């Protein structure tokens, strides 16, 4: 026979064990360039700017760039 708990764990005990496992709200910051919501510490997916300069050009690609 496998080991078996001697006593029933109460709902209060269960709740205290899981009290540290709540989810954090998703962090959202605002782009300094286009003021659209974006994830912090990441390049803006709307305008491609990060740290005051353009990192990814969001203009349409030249022909032959995309496969
Ligand atoms: Zn932006």
Short mmCIF file of N, CA and C and ligand atoms in Angstrom, two decimals:
data_model
loop_
_atom_site.label_atom_id
_atom_site.label_comp_id
_atom_site.label_asym_id
_atom_site.label_seq_id
_atom_site.Cartn_x
_atom_site.Cartn_y
_atom_site.Cartn_z
N UNK A 1 0.85 -1.20 0.00
CA UNK A 1 0.00 0.00 0.00
C UNK A 1 0.89 1.25 0.00
N UNK A 2 0.56 2.22 -0.81
CA UNK A 2 1.36 3.45 -0.84
C UNK A 2 1.12 4.28 0.41
N UNK A 3 2.04 5.22 0.70
CA UNK A 3 1.83 6.11 1.84
C UNK A 3 0.55 6.92 1.69
N UNK A 4 -0.08 7.19 2.76
CA UNK A 4 -1.37 7.85 2.75
C UNK A 4 -1.36 8.98 3.76
N UNK A 5 -1.92 10.17 3.43
CA UNK A 5 -1.97 11.24 4.43
C UNK A 5 -2.83 10.84 5.63
N UNK A 6 -2.33 11.19 6.82
CA UNK A 6 -3.02 10.76 8.04
C UNK A 6 -4.29 11.58 8.28
N UNK A 7 -4.21 12.89 7.95
CA UNK A 7 -5.33 13.79 8.23
C UNK A 7 -5.77 14.47 6.94
N UNK A 8 -7.03 14.82 6.88
CA UNK A 8 -7.52 15.59 5.74
C UNK A 8 -6.97 17.01 5.83
N UNK A 9 -6.45 17.52 4.68
CA UNK A 9 -5.95 18.89 4.64
C UNK A 9 -7.13 19.84 4.47
N UNK A 10 -7.29 20.77 5.39
CA UNK A 10 -8.46 21.65 5.37
C UNK A 10 -8.37 22.63 4.20
N UNK A 11 -9.50 23.23 3.86
CA UNK A 11 -9.53 24.21 2.78
C UNK A 11 -8.67 25.42 3.11
N UNK A 12 -8.62 25.78 4.39
CA UNK A 12 -7.78 26.91 4.79
C UNK A 12 -6.31 26.64 4.54
N UNK A 13 -5.84 25.43 4.87
CA UNK A 13 -4.45 25.05 4.63
C UNK A 13 -4.14 25.07 3.14
N UNK A 14 -5.09 24.52 2.38
CA UNK A 14 -4.90 24.50 0.92
C UNK A 14 -4.78 25.91 0.38
N UNK A 15 -5.64 26.81 0.88
CA UNK A 15 -5.62 28.20 0.41
C UNK A 15 -4.32 28.89 0.75
N UNK A 16 -3.77 28.61 1.96
CA UNK A 16 -2.52 29.25 2.35
C UNK A 16 -1.36 28.74 1.51
N UNK A 17 -1.41 27.47 1.11
CA UNK A 17 -0.33 26.94 0.27
C UNK A 17 -0.33 27.62 -1.09
N UNK A 18 -1.50 27.89 -1.63
CA UNK A 18 -1.58 28.47 -2.97
C UNK A 18 -1.60 30.00 -2.94
N UNK A 19 -1.36 30.60 -1.78
CA UNK A 19 -1.47 32.06 -1.68
C UNK A 19 -0.36 32.77 -2.42
N UNK A 20 0.72 32.06 -2.79
CA UNK A 20 1.84 32.70 -3.48
C UNK A 20 1.79 32.45 -4.98
N UNK A 21 0.77 31.78 -5.47
CA UNK A 21 0.78 31.35 -6.87
C UNK A 21 -0.18 32.13 -7.75
N UNK A 22 -0.55 33.32 -7.34
CA UNK A 22 -1.46 34.09 -8.18
C UNK A 22 -0.71 34.65 -9.39
N UNK A 23 -1.42 34.92 -10.46
CA UNK A 23 -0.83 35.44 -11.68
C UNK A 23 -0.67 36.94 -11.58
N UNK A 24 0.45 37.44 -12.13
CA UNK A 24 0.66 38.89 -12.18
C UNK A 24 -0.09 39.45 -13.37
N UNK A 25 -0.59 40.67 -13.27
CA UNK A 25 -1.21 41.28 -14.43
C UNK A 25 -0.17 41.54 -15.53
N UNK A 26 -0.59 41.47 -16.76
CA UNK A 26 0.31 41.64 -17.90
C UNK A 26 0.76 43.10 -17.94
N UNK A 27 2.09 43.32 -18.00
CA UNK A 27 2.63 44.67 -17.99
C UNK A 27 2.47 45.29 -19.38
N UNK A 28 1.97 46.52 -19.41
CA UNK A 28 1.79 47.26 -20.67
C UNK A 28 2.41 48.63 -20.48
N UNK A 29 3.27 49.04 -21.39
CA UNK A 29 3.79 50.40 -21.36
C UNK A 29 3.40 51.08 -22.66
N UNK A 30 3.69 52.38 -22.73
CA UNK A 30 3.29 53.16 -23.90
C UNK A 30 4.51 53.51 -24.72
N UNK A 31 4.39 53.44 -26.01
CA UNK A 31 5.49 53.79 -26.90
C UNK A 31 5.73 55.29 -26.85
N UNK A 32 7.01 55.70 -26.73
CA UNK A 32 7.34 57.12 -26.69
C UNK A 32 7.18 57.76 -28.06
N UNK A 33 7.21 56.94 -29.11
CA UNK A 33 7.18 57.47 -30.47
C UNK A 33 5.75 57.62 -30.97
N UNK A 34 4.95 56.55 -30.88
CA UNK A 34 3.60 56.59 -31.45
C UNK A 34 2.52 56.47 -30.37
N UNK A 35 2.91 56.37 -29.10
CA UNK A 35 1.98 56.37 -27.95
C UNK A 35 0.97 55.23 -28.02
N UNK A 36 1.34 54.14 -28.64
CA UNK A 36 0.46 52.98 -28.65
C UNK A 36 0.93 52.01 -27.57
N UNK A 37 0.03 51.19 -27.02
CA UNK A 37 0.44 50.24 -25.98
C UNK A 37 1.40 49.19 -26.54
N UNK A 38 2.44 48.91 -25.75
CA UNK A 38 3.44 47.94 -26.18
C UNK A 38 4.01 47.25 -24.95
N UNK A 39 4.58 46.07 -25.09
CA UNK A 39 5.24 45.43 -23.95
C UNK A 39 6.49 46.20 -23.56
N UNK A 40 6.78 46.35 -22.26
CA UNK A 40 7.95 47.12 -21.84
C UNK A 40 9.25 46.43 -22.22
N UNK A 41 10.30 47.22 -22.43
CA UNK A 41 11.65 46.77 -22.77
C UNK A 41 11.68 45.98 -24.07
N UNK A 42 10.74 46.28 -24.95
CA UNK A 42 10.72 45.60 -26.25
C UNK A 42 10.45 46.63 -27.34
N UNK A 43 10.88 46.31 -28.54
CA UNK A 43 10.67 47.18 -29.67
C UNK A 43 9.17 47.32 -29.92
N UNK A 44 8.73 48.55 -30.21
CA UNK A 44 7.31 48.78 -30.44
C UNK A 44 6.87 48.01 -31.69
N UNK A 45 5.84 47.18 -31.58
CA UNK A 45 5.41 46.42 -32.76
C UNK A 45 4.65 47.27 -33.77
N UNK A 46 4.29 48.49 -33.40
CA UNK A 46 3.53 49.34 -34.31
C UNK A 46 4.45 50.17 -35.20
N UNK A 47 5.46 50.84 -34.56
CA UNK A 47 6.31 51.74 -35.34
C UNK A 47 7.75 51.25 -35.42
N UNK A 48 8.15 50.24 -34.65
CA UNK A 48 9.49 49.69 -34.75
C UNK A 48 10.55 50.52 -34.05
N UNK A 49 10.13 51.42 -33.15
CA UNK A 49 11.10 52.26 -32.44
C UNK A 49 11.41 51.66 -31.08
N UNK A 50 12.65 51.85 -30.64
CA UNK A 50 13.03 51.51 -29.27
C UNK A 50 14.17 52.42 -28.84
N UNK A 51 14.04 53.02 -27.67
CA UNK A 51 15.08 53.89 -27.15
C UNK A 51 15.27 55.15 -27.98
N UNK A 52 14.21 55.62 -28.64
CA UNK A 52 14.28 56.87 -29.39
C UNK A 52 14.80 56.72 -30.80
N UNK A 53 15.11 55.50 -31.23
CA UNK A 53 15.56 55.34 -32.61
C UNK A 53 14.84 54.17 -33.26
N UNK A 54 14.82 54.19 -34.60
CA UNK A 54 14.12 53.15 -35.33
C UNK A 54 15.00 51.90 -35.38
N UNK A 55 14.48 50.81 -34.85
CA UNK A 55 15.24 49.55 -34.82
C UNK A 55 14.78 48.66 -35.96
N UNK A 56 13.47 48.60 -36.17
CA UNK A 56 12.90 47.81 -37.25
C UNK A 56 12.15 48.77 -38.16
N UNK A 57 12.46 48.76 -39.44
CA UNK A 57 11.73 49.63 -40.36
C UNK A 57 10.38 49.01 -40.65
N UNK A 58 9.32 49.83 -40.43
CA UNK A 58 7.96 49.33 -40.61
C UNK A 58 7.42 49.68 -41.99
N UNK A 59 8.27 50.26 -42.86
CA UNK A 59 7.83 50.56 -44.22
C UNK A 59 7.73 49.24 -45.00
N UNK A 60 6.88 49.19 -46.02
CA UNK A 60 6.77 47.96 -46.81
C UNK A 60 8.12 47.57 -47.41
N UNK A 61 8.40 46.27 -47.38
CA UNK A 61 9.69 45.76 -47.84
C UNK A 61 9.85 45.95 -49.34
N UNK A 62 11.12 46.05 -49.77
CA UNK A 62 11.39 46.11 -51.21
C UNK A 62 11.07 44.76 -51.84
N UNK A 63 10.72 44.74 -53.14
CA UNK A 63 10.45 43.45 -53.78
C UNK A 63 11.70 42.57 -53.79
N UNK A 64 11.52 41.31 -53.48
CA UNK A 64 12.64 40.39 -53.43
C UNK A 64 13.13 40.14 -52.02
N UNK A 65 12.70 40.99 -51.04
CA UNK A 65 13.13 40.80 -49.65
C UNK A 65 12.41 39.64 -49.01
N UNK A 66 11.07 39.60 -49.24
CA UNK A 66 10.27 38.52 -48.65
C UNK A 66 10.16 37.39 -49.64
N UNK A 67 10.16 36.18 -49.15
CA UNK A 67 10.05 35.04 -50.02
C UNK A 67 8.61 34.73 -50.30
ZN1 LIG B 1 5.59 52.90 -31.39
#
